[in-house]
Amino acid sequence: GQQLNQSPQSMFIQEGEDVSMNCTSSSIFNTWLWYKQDPGEGPVLLIALYKAGELTSNGRLTAQFGITRKDSFLNISASIPSDVGIYFCAGRSARAAGNKLTFGGGTRVLVKP
Amino acid sequence: GAGVSQSPRYKVAKRGQDVALRCDPISGHVSLFWYQQALGQGPEFLTYFQNEAQLDKSGLPSDRFFAERPEGSVSTLKIQRTQQEDSAVYLCASSTPSLGTGHYEQYFGPGTRLTVT
């Protein structure tokens, strides 16, 4: 089963709002990744984090690697309709053979009606 | 093409049938991974190849699941005697070390949605 807990499980956004989501683990990871998945497609890599405390941006997205190495968060600023989708965090352990990833359950971002 | 491709995109199988799912990784990528994604869940690791060698198959749920990559490029995931609980999206990802950083991140294909009836 999955070891990463993502929250919230779902959220509604209004255009222009800032949103954030996070991911926690019971074990240490040496890499944190954030992916976005649209319906019928595979996950697309958004941001990769390699050092504890690292803060990295990709356009309107900002992610941080927690200093305990057991958590990470993703912020989306000034959201737009195409931000809708499912966001997954993924971690890679130093002990993971071949760099396999462990994924969270996802945060579903939906548009406010 | 430039990305990872998978075929078929959709497969419906009757319980008990065997299925074969194909993955074409990004050209030159050394590592290839298979993941299973149940409805509403995140992907879960199944198995990993480095070139033609299967180095980790710890995630395969039963001996009905078998994967191969005989020439170190295209890979096939085979499921024998399919069961309803095998219904899921099967994702393939490939990676290779970045020349600049040494890190290597996984790039995913669109997946094959398997429905067992």
CSV table of C-alpha atoms in Angstrom, one decimal, chain A:
chain,number,residue,atom,x,y,z
A,1,GLY,CA,0.0,0.0,0.0
A,2,GLN,CA,0.9,3.7,-0.3
A,3,GLN,CA,3.0,5.3,2.3
A,4,LEU,CA,2.5,8.9,1.4
A,5,ASN,CA,-0.5,10.9,2.7
A,6,GLN,CA,-1.7,13.8,0.6
A,7,SER,CA,-4.1,16.5,1.7
A,8,PRO,CA,-6.5,17.7,1.0
A,9,GLN,CA,-8.0,14.9,-1.0
A,10,SER,CA,-9.9,17.4,-3.1
A,11,MET,CA,-10.3,21.1,-3.4
A,12,PHE,CA,-12.3,23.6,-5.4
A,13,ILE,CA,-10.5,26.6,-6.9
A,14,GLN,CA,-11.7,29.9,-8.2
A,15,GLU,CA,-9.7,31.6,-10.9
A,16,GLY,CA,-7.1,33.8,-9.4
A,17,GLU,CA,-6.9,32.1,-6.1
A,18,ASP,CA,-3.7,30.7,-4.6
A,19,VAL,CA,-4.0,27.0,-3.5
A,20,SER,CA,-1.7,24.7,-1.6
A,21,MET,CA,-1.5,21.0,-0.9
A,22,ASN,CA,0.9,18.9,1.0
A,23,CYS,CA,2.3,15.4,1.4
A,24,THR,CA,3.6,13.6,4.4
A,25,SER,CA,5.4,10.4,4.9
A,26,SER,CA,6.3,8.1,7.8
A,27,SER,CA,9.7,7.5,6.3
A,28,ILE,CA,12.5,9.6,4.9
A,29,PHE,CA,12.8,10.3,1.2
A,30,ASN,CA,15.8,11.8,-0.6
A,31,THR,CA,13.8,13.1,-3.5
A,32,TRP,CA,10.3,14.6,-3.7
A,33,LEU,CA,8.5,15.0,-7.0
A,34,TRP,CA,5.2,16.6,-7.9
A,35,TYR,CA,3.2,15.3,-10.9
A,36,LYS,CA,-0.1,16.4,-12.5
A,37,GLN,CA,-2.4,13.9,-14.2
A,38,ASP,CA,-5.2,14.9,-16.6
A,39,PRO,CA,-8.0,12.4,-17.5
A,40,GLY,CA,-6.9,9.6,-19.8
A,41,GLU,CA,-3.2,10.7,-19.6
A,42,GLY,CA,-0.2,9.6,-17.7
A,43,PRO,CA,1.4,11.8,-14.9
A,44,VAL,CA,3.4,14.7,-16.1
A,45,LEU,CA,6.4,15.9,-14.0
A,46,LEU,CA,6.0,19.4,-12.6
A,47,ILE,CA,8.8,19.9,-10.1
A,48,ALA,CA,11.6,17.8,-8.7
A,49,LEU,CA,13.3,18.5,-5.3
A,50,TYR,CA,16.6,16.9,-4.2
A,51,LYS,CA,17.7,18.6,-1.0
A,52,ALA,CA,16.1,19.1,2.4
A,53,GLY,CA,14.9,22.7,2.6
A,54,GLU,CA,15.0,23.2,-1.1
A,55,LEU,CA,12.4,25.6,-2.5
A,56,THR,CA,11.9,25.4,-6.3
A,57,SER,CA,9.5,27.2,-8.7
A,58,ASN,CA,8.2,26.4,-12.1
A,59,GLY,CA,6.1,29.3,-13.4
A,60,ARG,CA,3.2,29.7,-11.0
A,61,LEU,CA,4.1,26.5,-9.1
A,62,THR,CA,6.3,26.5,-6.1
A,63,ALA,CA,7.3,23.4,-4.1
A,64,GLN,CA,9.4,22.8,-1.0
A,65,PHE,CA,11.3,19.8,0.3
A,66,GLY,CA,10.6,19.7,4.1
A,67,ILE,CA,13.7,19.8,6.4
A,68,THR,CA,12.7,16.6,8.1
A,69,ARG,CA,12.7,14.9,4.7
A,70,LYS,CA,9.3,13.5,5.5
A,71,ASP,CA,7.1,16.1,3.9
A,72,SER,CA,6.7,18.4,0.9
A,73,PHE,CA,4.2,21.0,-0.2
A,74,LEU,CA,3.1,22.5,-3.5
A,75,ASN,CA,1.6,25.9,-4.1
A,76,ILE,CA,-0.2,27.2,-7.1
A,77,SER,CA,-0.5,30.9,-7.4
A,78,ALA,CA,-3.2,32.8,-9.3
A,79,SER,CA,-4.9,29.6,-10.4
A,80,ILE,CA,-6.4,29.3,-13.9
A,81,PRO,CA,-9.0,26.8,-15.3
A,82,SER,CA,-6.3,24.6,-16.8
A,83,ASP,CA,-4.9,23.9,-13.3
A,84,VAL,CA,-7.8,21.5,-12.8
A,85,GLY,CA,-6.6,17.9,-12.6
A,86,ILE,CA,-5.1,15.5,-10.1
A,87,TYR,CA,-1.8,16.4,-8.4
A,88,PHE,CA,0.4,13.6,-7.1
A,89,CYS,CA,3.4,13.8,-4.8
A,90,ALA,CA,6.0,11.0,-5.2
A,91,GLY,CA,9.0,10.2,-3.1
A,92,ARG,CA,12.1,8.2,-3.7
A,93,SER,CA,14.0,6.6,-0.9
A,94,ALA,CA,17.7,6.2,-0.8
A,95,ARG,CA,17.1,2.5,-0.3
A,96,ALA,CA,14.7,2.2,-3.2
A,97,ALA,CA,16.3,-0.1,-5.8
A,98,GLY,CA,16.4,1.4,-9.2
A,99,ASN,CA,14.8,4.7,-8.2
A,100,LYS,CA,11.3,3.4,-7.9
A,101,LEU,CA,8.7,6.0,-6.8
A,102,THR,CA,6.1,5.8,-4.0
A,103,PHE,CA,3.1,7.9,-4.8
A,104,GLY,CA,0.5,9.6,-2.7
A,105,GLY,CA,-3.2,9.2,-3.2
A,106,GLY,CA,-3.6,12.5,-5.1
A,107,THR,CA,-5.3,15.9,-4.6
A,108,ARG,CA,-8.1,16.5,-7.0
A,109,VAL,CA,-8.4,20.1,-8.0
A,110,LEU,CA,-11.8,21.1,-9.3
A,111,VAL,CA,-13.4,24.4,-10.4
A,112,LYS,CA,-15.9,26.1,-8.0
A,113,PRO,CA,-19.3,25.9,-9.6
